[in-house]
Short mmCIF file of N, CA and C in Angstrom, two decimals:
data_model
loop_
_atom_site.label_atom_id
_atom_site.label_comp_id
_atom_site.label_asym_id
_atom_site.label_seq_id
_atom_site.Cartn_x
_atom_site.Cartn_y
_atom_site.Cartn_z
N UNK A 11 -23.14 -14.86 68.13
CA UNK A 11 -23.49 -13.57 67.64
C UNK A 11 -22.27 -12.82 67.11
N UNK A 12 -21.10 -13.25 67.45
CA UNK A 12 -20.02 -12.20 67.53
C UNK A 12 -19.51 -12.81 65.92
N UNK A 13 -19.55 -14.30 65.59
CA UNK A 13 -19.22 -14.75 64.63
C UNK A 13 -20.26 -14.05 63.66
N UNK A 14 -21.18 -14.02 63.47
CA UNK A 14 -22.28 -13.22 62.77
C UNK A 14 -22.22 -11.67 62.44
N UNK A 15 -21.44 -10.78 63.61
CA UNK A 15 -21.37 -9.42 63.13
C UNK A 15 -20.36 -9.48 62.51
N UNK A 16 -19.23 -9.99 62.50
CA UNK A 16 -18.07 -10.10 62.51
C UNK A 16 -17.82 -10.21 59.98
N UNK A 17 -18.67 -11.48 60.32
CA UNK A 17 -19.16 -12.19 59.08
C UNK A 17 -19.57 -10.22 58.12
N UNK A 18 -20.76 -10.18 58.79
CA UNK A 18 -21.73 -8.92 58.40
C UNK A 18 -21.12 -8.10 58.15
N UNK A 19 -19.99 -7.71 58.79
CA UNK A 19 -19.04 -6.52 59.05
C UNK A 19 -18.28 -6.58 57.72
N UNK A 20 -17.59 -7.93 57.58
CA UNK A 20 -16.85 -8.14 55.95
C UNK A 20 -17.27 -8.18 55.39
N UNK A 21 -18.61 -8.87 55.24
CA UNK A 21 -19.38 -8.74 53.83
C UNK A 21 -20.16 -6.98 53.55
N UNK A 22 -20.10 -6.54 54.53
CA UNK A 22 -20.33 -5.45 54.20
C UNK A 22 -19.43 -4.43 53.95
N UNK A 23 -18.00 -4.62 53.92
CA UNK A 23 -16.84 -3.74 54.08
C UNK A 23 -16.90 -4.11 52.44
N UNK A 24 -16.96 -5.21 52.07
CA UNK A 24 -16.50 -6.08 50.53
C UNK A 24 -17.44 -5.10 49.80
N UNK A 25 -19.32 -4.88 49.99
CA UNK A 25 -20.11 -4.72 49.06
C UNK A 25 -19.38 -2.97 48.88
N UNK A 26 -19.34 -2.69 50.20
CA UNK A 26 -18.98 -1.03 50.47
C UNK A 26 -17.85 -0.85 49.07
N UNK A 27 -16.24 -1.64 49.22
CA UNK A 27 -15.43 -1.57 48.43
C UNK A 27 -15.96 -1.73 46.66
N UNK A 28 -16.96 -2.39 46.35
CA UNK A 28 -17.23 -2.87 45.04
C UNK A 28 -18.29 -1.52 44.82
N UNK A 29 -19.02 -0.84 45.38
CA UNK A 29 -19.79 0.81 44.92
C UNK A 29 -19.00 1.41 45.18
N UNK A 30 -18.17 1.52 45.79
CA UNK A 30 -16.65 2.29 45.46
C UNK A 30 -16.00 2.42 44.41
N UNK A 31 -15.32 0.86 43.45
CA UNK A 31 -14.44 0.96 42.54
C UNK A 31 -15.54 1.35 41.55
N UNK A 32 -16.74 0.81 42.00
CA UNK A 32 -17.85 0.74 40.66
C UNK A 32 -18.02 2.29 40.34
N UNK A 33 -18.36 3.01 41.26
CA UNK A 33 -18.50 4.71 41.66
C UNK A 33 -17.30 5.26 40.97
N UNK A 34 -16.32 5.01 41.05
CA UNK A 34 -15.11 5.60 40.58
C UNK A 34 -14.76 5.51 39.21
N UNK A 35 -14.97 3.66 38.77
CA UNK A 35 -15.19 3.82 37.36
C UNK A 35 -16.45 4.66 36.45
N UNK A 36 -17.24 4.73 36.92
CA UNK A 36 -18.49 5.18 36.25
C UNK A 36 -18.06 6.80 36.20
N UNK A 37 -17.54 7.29 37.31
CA UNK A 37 -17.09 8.76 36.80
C UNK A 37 -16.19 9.22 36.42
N UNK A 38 -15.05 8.44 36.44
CA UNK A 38 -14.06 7.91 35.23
C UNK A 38 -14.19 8.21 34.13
N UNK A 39 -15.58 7.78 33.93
CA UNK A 39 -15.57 7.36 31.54
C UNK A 39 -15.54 9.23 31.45
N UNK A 40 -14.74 8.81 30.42
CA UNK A 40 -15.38 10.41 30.08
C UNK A 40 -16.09 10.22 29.23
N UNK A 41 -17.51 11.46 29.06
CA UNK A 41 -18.56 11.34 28.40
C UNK A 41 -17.81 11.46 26.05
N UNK A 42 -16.60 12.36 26.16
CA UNK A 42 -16.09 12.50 25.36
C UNK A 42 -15.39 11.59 24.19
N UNK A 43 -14.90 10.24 25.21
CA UNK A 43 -15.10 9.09 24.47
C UNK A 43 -15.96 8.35 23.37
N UNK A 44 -16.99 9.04 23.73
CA UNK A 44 -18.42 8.07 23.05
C UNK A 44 -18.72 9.65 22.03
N UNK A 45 -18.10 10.21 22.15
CA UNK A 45 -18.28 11.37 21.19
C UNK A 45 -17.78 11.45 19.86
N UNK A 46 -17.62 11.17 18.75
CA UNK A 46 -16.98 11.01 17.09
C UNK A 46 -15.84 12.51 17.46
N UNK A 47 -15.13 12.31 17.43
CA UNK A 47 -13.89 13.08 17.31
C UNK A 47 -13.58 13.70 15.95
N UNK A 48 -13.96 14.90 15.47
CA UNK A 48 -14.02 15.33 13.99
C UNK A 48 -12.53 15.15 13.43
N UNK A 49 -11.68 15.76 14.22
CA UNK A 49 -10.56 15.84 14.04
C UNK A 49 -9.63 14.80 14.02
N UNK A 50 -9.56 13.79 14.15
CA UNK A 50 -9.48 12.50 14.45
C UNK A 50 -9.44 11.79 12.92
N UNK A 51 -10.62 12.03 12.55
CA UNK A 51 -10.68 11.59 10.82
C UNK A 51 -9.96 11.93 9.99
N UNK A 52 -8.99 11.52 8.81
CA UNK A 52 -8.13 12.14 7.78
C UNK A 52 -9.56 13.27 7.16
N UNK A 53 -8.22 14.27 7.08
CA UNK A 53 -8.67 15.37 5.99
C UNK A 53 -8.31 15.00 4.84
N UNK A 54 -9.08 15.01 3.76
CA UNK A 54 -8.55 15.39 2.08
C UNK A 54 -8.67 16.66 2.23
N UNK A 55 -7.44 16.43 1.35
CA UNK A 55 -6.33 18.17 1.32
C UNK A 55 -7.25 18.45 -0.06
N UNK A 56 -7.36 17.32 -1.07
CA UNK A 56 -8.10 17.81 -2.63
C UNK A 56 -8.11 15.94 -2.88
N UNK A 57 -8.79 16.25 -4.50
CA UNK A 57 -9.11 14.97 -4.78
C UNK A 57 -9.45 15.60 -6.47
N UNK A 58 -8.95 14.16 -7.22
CA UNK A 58 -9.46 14.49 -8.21
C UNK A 58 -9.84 13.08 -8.82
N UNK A 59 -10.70 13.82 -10.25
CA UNK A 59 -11.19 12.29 -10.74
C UNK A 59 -11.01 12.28 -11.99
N UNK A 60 -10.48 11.05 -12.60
CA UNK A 60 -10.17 10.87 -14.29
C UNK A 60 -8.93 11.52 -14.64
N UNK A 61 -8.05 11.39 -13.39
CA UNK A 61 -6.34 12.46 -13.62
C UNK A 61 -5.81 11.73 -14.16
N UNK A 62 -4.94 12.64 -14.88
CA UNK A 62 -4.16 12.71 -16.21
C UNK A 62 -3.28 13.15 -15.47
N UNK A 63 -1.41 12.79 -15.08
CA UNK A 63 -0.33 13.36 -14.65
C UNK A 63 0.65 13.02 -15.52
N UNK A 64 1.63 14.13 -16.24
CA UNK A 64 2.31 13.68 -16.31
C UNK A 64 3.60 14.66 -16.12
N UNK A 65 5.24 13.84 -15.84
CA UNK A 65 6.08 14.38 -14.96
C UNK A 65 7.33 14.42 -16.16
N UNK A 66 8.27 15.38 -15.83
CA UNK A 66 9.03 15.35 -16.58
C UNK A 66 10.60 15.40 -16.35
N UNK A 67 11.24 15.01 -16.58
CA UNK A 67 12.72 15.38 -16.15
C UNK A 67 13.38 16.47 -16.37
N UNK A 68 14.56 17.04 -15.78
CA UNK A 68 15.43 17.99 -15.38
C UNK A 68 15.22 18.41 -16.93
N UNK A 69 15.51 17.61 -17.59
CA UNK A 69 15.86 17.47 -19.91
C UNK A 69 14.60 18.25 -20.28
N UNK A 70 13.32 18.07 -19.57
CA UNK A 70 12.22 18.01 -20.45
C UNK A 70 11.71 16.50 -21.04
N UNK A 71 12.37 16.26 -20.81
CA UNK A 71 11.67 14.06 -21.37
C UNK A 71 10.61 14.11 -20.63
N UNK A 72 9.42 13.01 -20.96
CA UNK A 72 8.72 12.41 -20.02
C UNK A 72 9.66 11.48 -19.21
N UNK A 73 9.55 11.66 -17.82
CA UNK A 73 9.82 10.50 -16.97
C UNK A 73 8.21 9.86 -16.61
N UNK A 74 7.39 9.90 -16.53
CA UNK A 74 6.01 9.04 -16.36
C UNK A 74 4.55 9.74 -16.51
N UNK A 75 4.18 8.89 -17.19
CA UNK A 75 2.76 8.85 -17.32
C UNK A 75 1.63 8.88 -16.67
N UNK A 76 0.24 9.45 -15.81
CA UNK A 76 -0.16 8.31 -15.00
C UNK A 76 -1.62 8.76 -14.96
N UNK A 77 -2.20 7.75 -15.23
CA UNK A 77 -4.05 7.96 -15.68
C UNK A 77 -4.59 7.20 -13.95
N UNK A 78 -5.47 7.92 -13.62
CA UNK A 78 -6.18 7.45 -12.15
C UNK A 78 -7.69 7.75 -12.23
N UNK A 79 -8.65 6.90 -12.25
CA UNK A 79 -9.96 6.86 -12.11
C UNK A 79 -10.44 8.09 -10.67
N UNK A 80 -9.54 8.15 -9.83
CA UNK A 80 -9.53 9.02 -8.76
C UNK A 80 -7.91 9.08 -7.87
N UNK A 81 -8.22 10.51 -7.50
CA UNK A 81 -6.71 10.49 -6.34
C UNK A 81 -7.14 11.08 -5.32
N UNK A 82 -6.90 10.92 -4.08
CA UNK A 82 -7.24 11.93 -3.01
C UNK A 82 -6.03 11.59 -2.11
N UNK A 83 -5.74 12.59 -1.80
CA UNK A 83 -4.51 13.32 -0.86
C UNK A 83 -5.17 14.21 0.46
N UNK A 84 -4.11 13.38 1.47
CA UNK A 84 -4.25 13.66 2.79
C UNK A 84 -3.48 14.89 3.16
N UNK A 85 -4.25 15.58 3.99
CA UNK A 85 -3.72 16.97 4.42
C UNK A 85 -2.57 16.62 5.53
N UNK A 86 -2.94 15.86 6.26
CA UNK A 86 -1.81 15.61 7.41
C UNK A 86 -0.62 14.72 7.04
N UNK A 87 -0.88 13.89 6.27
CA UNK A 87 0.57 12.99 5.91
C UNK A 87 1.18 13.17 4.74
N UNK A 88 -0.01 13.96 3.50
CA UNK A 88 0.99 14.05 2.27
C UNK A 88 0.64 13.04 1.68
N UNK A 89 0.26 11.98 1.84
CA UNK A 89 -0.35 10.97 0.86
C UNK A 89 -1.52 10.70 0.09
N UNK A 90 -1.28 10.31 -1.01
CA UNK A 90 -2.25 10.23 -2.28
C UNK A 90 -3.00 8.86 -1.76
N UNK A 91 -4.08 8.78 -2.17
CA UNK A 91 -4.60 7.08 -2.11
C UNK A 91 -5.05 7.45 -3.57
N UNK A 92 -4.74 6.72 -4.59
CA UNK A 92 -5.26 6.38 -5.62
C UNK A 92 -6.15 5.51 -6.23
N UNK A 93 -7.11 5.29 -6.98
CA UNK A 93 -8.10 4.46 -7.53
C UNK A 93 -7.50 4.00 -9.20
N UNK A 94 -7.45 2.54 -9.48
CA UNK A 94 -7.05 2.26 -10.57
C UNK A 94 -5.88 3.05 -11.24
N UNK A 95 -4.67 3.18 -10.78
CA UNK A 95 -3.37 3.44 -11.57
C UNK A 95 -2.95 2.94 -12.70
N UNK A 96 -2.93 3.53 -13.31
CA UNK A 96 -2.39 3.25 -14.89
C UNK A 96 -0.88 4.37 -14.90
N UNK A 97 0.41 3.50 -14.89
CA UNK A 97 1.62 4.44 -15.00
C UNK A 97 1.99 3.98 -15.97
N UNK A 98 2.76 4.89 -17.03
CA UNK A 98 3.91 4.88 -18.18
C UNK A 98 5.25 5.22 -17.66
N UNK A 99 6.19 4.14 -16.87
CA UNK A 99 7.42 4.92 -16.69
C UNK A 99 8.05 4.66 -17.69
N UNK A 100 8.89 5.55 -18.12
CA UNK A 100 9.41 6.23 -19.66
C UNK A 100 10.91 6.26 -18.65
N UNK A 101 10.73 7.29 -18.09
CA UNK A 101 12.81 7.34 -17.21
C UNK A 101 13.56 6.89 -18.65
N UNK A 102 13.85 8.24 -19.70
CA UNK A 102 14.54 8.32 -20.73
C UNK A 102 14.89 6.73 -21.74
N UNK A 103 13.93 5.81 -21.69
CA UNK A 103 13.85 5.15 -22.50
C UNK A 103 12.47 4.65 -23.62
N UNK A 104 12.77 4.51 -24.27
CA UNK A 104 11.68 4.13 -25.69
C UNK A 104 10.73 4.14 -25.17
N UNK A 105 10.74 2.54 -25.12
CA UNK A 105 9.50 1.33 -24.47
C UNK A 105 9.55 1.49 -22.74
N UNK A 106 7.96 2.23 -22.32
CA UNK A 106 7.85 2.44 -20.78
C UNK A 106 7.86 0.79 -20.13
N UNK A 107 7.32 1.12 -18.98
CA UNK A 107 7.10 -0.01 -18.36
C UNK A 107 5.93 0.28 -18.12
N UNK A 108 4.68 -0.46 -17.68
CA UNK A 108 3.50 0.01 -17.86
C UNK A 108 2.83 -0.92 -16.18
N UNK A 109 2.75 0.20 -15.47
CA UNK A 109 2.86 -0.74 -14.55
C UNK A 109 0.78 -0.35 -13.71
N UNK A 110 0.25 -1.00 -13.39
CA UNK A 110 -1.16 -0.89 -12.97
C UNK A 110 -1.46 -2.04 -11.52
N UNK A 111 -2.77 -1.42 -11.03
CA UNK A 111 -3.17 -2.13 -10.42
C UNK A 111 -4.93 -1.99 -9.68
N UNK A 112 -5.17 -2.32 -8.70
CA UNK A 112 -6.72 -1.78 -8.26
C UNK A 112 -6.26 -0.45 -7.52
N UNK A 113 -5.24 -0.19 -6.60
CA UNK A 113 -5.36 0.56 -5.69
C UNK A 113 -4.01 1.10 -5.68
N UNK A 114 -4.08 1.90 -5.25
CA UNK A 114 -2.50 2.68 -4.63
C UNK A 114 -2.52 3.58 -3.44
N UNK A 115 -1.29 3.23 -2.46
CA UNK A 115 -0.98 4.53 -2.30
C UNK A 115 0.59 5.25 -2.32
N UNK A 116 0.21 6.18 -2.21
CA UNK A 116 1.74 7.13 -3.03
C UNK A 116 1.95 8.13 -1.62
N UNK A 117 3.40 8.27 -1.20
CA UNK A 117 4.09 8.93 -0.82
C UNK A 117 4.06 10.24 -0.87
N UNK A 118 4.25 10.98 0.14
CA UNK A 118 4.75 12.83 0.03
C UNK A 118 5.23 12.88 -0.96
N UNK A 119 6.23 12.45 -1.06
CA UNK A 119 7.64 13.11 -2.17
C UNK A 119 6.95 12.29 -3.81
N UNK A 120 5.87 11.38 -3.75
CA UNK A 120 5.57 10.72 -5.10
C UNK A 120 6.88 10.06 -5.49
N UNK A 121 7.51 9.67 -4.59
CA UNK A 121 8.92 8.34 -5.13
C UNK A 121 8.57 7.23 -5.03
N UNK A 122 7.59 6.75 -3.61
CA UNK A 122 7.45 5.34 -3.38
C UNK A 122 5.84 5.27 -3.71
N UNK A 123 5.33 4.06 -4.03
CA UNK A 123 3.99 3.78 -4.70
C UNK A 123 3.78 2.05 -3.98
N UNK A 124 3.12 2.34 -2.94
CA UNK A 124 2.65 0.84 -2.86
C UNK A 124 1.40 0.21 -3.56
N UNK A 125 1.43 -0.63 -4.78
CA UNK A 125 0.82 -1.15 -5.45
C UNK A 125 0.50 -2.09 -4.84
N UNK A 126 -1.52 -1.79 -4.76
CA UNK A 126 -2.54 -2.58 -3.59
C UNK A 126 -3.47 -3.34 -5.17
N UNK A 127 -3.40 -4.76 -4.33
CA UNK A 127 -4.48 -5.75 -5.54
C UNK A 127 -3.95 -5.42 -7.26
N UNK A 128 -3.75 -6.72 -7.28
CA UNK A 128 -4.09 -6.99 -8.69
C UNK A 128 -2.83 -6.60 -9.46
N UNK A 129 -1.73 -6.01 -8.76
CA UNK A 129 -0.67 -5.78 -9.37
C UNK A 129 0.26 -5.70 -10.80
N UNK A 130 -0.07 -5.02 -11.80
CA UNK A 130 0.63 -5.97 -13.14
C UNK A 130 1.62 -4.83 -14.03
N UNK A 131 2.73 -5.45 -14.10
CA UNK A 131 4.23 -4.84 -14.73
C UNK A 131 4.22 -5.22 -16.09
N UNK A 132 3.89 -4.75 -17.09
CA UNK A 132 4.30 -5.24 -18.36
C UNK A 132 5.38 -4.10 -19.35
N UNK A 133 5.89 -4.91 -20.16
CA UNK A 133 7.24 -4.20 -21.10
C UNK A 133 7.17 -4.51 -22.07
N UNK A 134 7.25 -4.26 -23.54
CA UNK A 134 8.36 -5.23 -24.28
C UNK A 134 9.57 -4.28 -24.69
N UNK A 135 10.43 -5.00 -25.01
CA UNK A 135 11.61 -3.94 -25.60
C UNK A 135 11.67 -4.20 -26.43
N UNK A 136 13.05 -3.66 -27.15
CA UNK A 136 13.26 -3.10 -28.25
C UNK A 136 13.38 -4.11 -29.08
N UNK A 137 13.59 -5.64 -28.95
CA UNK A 137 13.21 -6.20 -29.80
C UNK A 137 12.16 -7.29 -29.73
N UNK A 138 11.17 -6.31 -29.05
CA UNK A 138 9.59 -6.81 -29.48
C UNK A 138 9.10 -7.87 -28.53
N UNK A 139 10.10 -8.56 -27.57
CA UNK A 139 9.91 -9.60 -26.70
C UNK A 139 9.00 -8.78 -25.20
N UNK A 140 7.82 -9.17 -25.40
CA UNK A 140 7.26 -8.83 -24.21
C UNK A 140 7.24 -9.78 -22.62
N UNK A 141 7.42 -8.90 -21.64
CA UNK A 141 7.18 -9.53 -20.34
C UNK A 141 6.33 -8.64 -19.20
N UNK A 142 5.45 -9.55 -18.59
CA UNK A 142 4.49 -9.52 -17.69
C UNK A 142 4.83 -9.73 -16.25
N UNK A 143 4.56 -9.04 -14.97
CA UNK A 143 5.25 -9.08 -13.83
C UNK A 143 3.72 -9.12 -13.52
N UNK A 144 2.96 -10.23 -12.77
CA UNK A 144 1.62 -9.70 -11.94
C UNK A 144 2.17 -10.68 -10.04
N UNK A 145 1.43 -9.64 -9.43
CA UNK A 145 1.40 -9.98 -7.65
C UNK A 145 0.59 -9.30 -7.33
N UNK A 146 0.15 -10.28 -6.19
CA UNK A 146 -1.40 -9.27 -5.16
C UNK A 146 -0.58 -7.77 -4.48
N UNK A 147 0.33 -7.35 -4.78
CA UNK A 147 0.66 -6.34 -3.99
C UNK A 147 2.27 -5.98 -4.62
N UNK A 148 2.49 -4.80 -4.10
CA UNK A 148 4.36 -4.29 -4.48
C UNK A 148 4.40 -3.16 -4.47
N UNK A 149 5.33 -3.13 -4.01
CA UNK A 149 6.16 -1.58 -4.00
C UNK A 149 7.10 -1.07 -4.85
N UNK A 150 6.67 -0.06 -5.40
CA UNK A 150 7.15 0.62 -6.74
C UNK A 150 8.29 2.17 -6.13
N UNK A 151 9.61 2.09 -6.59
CA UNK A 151 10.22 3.26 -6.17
C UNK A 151 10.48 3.99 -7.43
N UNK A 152 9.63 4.78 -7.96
CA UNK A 152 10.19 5.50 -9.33
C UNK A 152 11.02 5.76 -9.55
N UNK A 153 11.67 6.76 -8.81
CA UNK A 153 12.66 7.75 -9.08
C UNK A 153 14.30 6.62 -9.26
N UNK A 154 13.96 5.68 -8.27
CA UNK A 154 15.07 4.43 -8.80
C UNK A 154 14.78 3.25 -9.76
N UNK A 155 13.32 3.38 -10.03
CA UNK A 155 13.37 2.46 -11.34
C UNK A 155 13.56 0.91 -10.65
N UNK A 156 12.52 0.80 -9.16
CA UNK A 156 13.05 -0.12 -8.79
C UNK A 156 11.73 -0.77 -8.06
N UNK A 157 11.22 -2.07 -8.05
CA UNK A 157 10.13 -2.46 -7.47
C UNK A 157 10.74 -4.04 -6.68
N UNK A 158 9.73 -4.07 -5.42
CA UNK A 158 9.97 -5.03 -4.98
C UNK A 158 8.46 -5.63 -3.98
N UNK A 159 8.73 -6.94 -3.84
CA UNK A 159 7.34 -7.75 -3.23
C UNK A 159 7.99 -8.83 -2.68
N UNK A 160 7.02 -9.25 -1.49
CA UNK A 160 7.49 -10.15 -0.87
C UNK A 160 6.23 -10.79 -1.00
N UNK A 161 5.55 -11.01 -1.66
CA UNK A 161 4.21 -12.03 -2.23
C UNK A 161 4.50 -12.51 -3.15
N UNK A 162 3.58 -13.55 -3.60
CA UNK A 162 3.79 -14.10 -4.36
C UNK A 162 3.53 -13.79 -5.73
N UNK A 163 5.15 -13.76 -7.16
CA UNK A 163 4.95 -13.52 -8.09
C UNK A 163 5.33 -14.29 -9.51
N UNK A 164 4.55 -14.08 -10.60
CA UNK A 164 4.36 -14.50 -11.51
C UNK A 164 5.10 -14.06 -12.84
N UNK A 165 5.83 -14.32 -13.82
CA UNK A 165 6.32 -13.41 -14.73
C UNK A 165 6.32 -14.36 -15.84
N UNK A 166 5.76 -13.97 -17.04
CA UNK A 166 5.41 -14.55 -18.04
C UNK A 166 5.82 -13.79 -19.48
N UNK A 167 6.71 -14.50 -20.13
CA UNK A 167 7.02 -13.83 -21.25
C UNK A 167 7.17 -15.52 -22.43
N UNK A 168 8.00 -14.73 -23.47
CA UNK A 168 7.48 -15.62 -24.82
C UNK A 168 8.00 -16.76 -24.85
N UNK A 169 8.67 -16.90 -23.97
CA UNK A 169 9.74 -18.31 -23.72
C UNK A 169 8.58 -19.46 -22.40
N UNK A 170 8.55 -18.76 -21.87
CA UNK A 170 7.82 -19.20 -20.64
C UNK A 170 6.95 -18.58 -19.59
N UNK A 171 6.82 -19.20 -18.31
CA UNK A 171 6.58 -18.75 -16.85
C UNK A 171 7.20 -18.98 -15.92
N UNK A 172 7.53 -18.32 -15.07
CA UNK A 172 7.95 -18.21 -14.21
C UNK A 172 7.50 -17.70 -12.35
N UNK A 173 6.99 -18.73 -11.67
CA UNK A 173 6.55 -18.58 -10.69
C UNK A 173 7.85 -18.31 -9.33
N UNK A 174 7.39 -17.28 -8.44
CA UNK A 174 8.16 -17.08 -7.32
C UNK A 174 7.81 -16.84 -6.10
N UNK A 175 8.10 -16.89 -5.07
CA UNK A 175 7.37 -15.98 -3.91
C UNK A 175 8.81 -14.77 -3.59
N UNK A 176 8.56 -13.61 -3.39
CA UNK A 176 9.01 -12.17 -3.51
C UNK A 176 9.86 -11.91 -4.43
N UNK A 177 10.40 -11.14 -4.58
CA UNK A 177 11.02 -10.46 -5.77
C UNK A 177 11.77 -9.14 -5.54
N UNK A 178 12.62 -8.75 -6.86
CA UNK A 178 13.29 -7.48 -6.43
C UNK A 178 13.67 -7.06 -7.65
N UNK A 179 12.79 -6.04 -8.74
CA UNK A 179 13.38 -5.83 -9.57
C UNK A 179 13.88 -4.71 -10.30
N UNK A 180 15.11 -4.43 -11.11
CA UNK A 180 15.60 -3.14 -10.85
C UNK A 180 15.06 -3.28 -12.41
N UNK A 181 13.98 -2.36 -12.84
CA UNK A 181 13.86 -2.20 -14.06
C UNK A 181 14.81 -1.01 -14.55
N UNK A 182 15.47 -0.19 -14.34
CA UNK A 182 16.51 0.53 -15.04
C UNK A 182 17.29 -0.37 -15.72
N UNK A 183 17.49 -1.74 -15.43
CA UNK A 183 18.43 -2.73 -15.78
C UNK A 183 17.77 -3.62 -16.33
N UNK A 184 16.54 -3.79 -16.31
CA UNK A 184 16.09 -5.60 -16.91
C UNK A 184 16.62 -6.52 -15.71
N UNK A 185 16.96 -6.02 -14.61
CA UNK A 185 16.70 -7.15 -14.06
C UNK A 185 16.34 -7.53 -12.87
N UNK A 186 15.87 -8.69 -12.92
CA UNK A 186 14.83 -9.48 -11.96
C UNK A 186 15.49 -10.59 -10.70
N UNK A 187 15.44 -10.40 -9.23
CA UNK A 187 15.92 -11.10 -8.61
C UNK A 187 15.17 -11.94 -7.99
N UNK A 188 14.70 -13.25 -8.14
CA UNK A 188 13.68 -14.20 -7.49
C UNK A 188 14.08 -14.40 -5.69
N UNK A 189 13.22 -14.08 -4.99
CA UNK A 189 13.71 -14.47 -3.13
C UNK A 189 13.36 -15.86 -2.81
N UNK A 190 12.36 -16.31 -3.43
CA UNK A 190 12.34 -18.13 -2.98
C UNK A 190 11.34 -18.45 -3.61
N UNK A 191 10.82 -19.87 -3.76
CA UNK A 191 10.27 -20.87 -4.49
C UNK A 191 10.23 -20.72 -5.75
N UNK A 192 11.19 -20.87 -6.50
CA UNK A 192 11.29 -20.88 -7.91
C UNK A 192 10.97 -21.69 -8.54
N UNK A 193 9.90 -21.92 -9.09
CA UNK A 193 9.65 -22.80 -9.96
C UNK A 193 9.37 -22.46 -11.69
N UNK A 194 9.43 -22.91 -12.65
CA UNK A 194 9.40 -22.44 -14.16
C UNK A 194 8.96 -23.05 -15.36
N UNK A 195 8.24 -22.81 -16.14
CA UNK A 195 7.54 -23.56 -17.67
C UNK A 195 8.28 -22.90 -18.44
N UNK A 196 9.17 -23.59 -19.63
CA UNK A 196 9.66 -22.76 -20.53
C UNK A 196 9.35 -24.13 -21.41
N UNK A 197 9.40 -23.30 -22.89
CA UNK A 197 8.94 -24.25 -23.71
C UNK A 197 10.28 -23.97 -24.99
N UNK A 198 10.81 -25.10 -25.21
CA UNK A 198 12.07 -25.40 -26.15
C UNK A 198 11.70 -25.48 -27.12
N UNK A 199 12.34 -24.33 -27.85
CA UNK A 199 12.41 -24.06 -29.33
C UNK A 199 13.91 -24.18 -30.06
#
């Protein structure tokens, strides 16, 4: 008998402990959890649709162009999310760079532009030779005239192609730094 209460006694101390933790968690939850938190959600600060921007330098020049199917800007961080970007950076020369993609988003200060899907850089200069920069993604720094990706990119002009995975390129300069797998089609004339 004594082995039997004994038994009874723990198994009943055990069930006691488990409506305990169970009791404790259950009044635990807060009911507020399961509640949608309004505040919680980004605010748009404004939004617009079919924008037309364009920016100008200290001179009066255009420094850029920029057509957007939509923009909406966050009240708490300052950031734009953009729909279909179309930019003309000009930055005091002739021939812009014309840089697009599906998506964006843009920075407080509008310096940095991470270019989302579909990515594509095109130029020609001044003597008429055009080139094409496309990647699923990149980051565009205007104000330095400077883009870079660590995906994989493509650049195609009248000589050839040129395949890479990331990149770094200072368009103030024309030029282009490949980070690895270089491979290339050029055709001899």
């Amino acid at each position: 008998m004594q082995k039997r209460s004994s038994k009874q006694s723990v198994l009943t101390m055990i069930c006691a402990g488990i409506v305990i933790v169970a009791a404790l968690g259950y009044w635990n939850i807060r009911p507020d959890l399961f509640i949608d938190d309004e505040d919680s959600t980004p605010k748009i600060d404004f939004y617009a649709t079919n924008s037309v921007t364009d920016q100008f330098d200290t001179h009066g020049n255009l420094d850029y162009h920029m057509n957007a199917v939509r923009i909406e800007r966050m009240s708490d961080t300052g950031i734009s999310y953009v729909t279909l970007p179309s930019i003309l950076l000009y930055k005091g020369k002739e021939q812009p760079w014309d840089i697009s993609s599906k998506r964006s988003e843009v920075s407080a200060d509008g310096d940095e532009v991470e270019l989302i899907t579909d990515v594509v850089i095109k130029r020609t200069d001044e003597k008429m030779h055009p080139i094409e920069i496309t990647s699923p993604s990149m980051t565009a720094y205007l104000n330095k005239e400077y883009a870079h990706t660590v995906h994989p990119v493509k650049i195609t002009t009248a000589q050839g192609t040129t395949h890479a995975v990331g990149m770094n390129a200072f368009l103030n300069e024309g030029k282009i730094k490949l980070l690895s797998n270089v491979r290339g089609q050029y055709d001899a004339r």
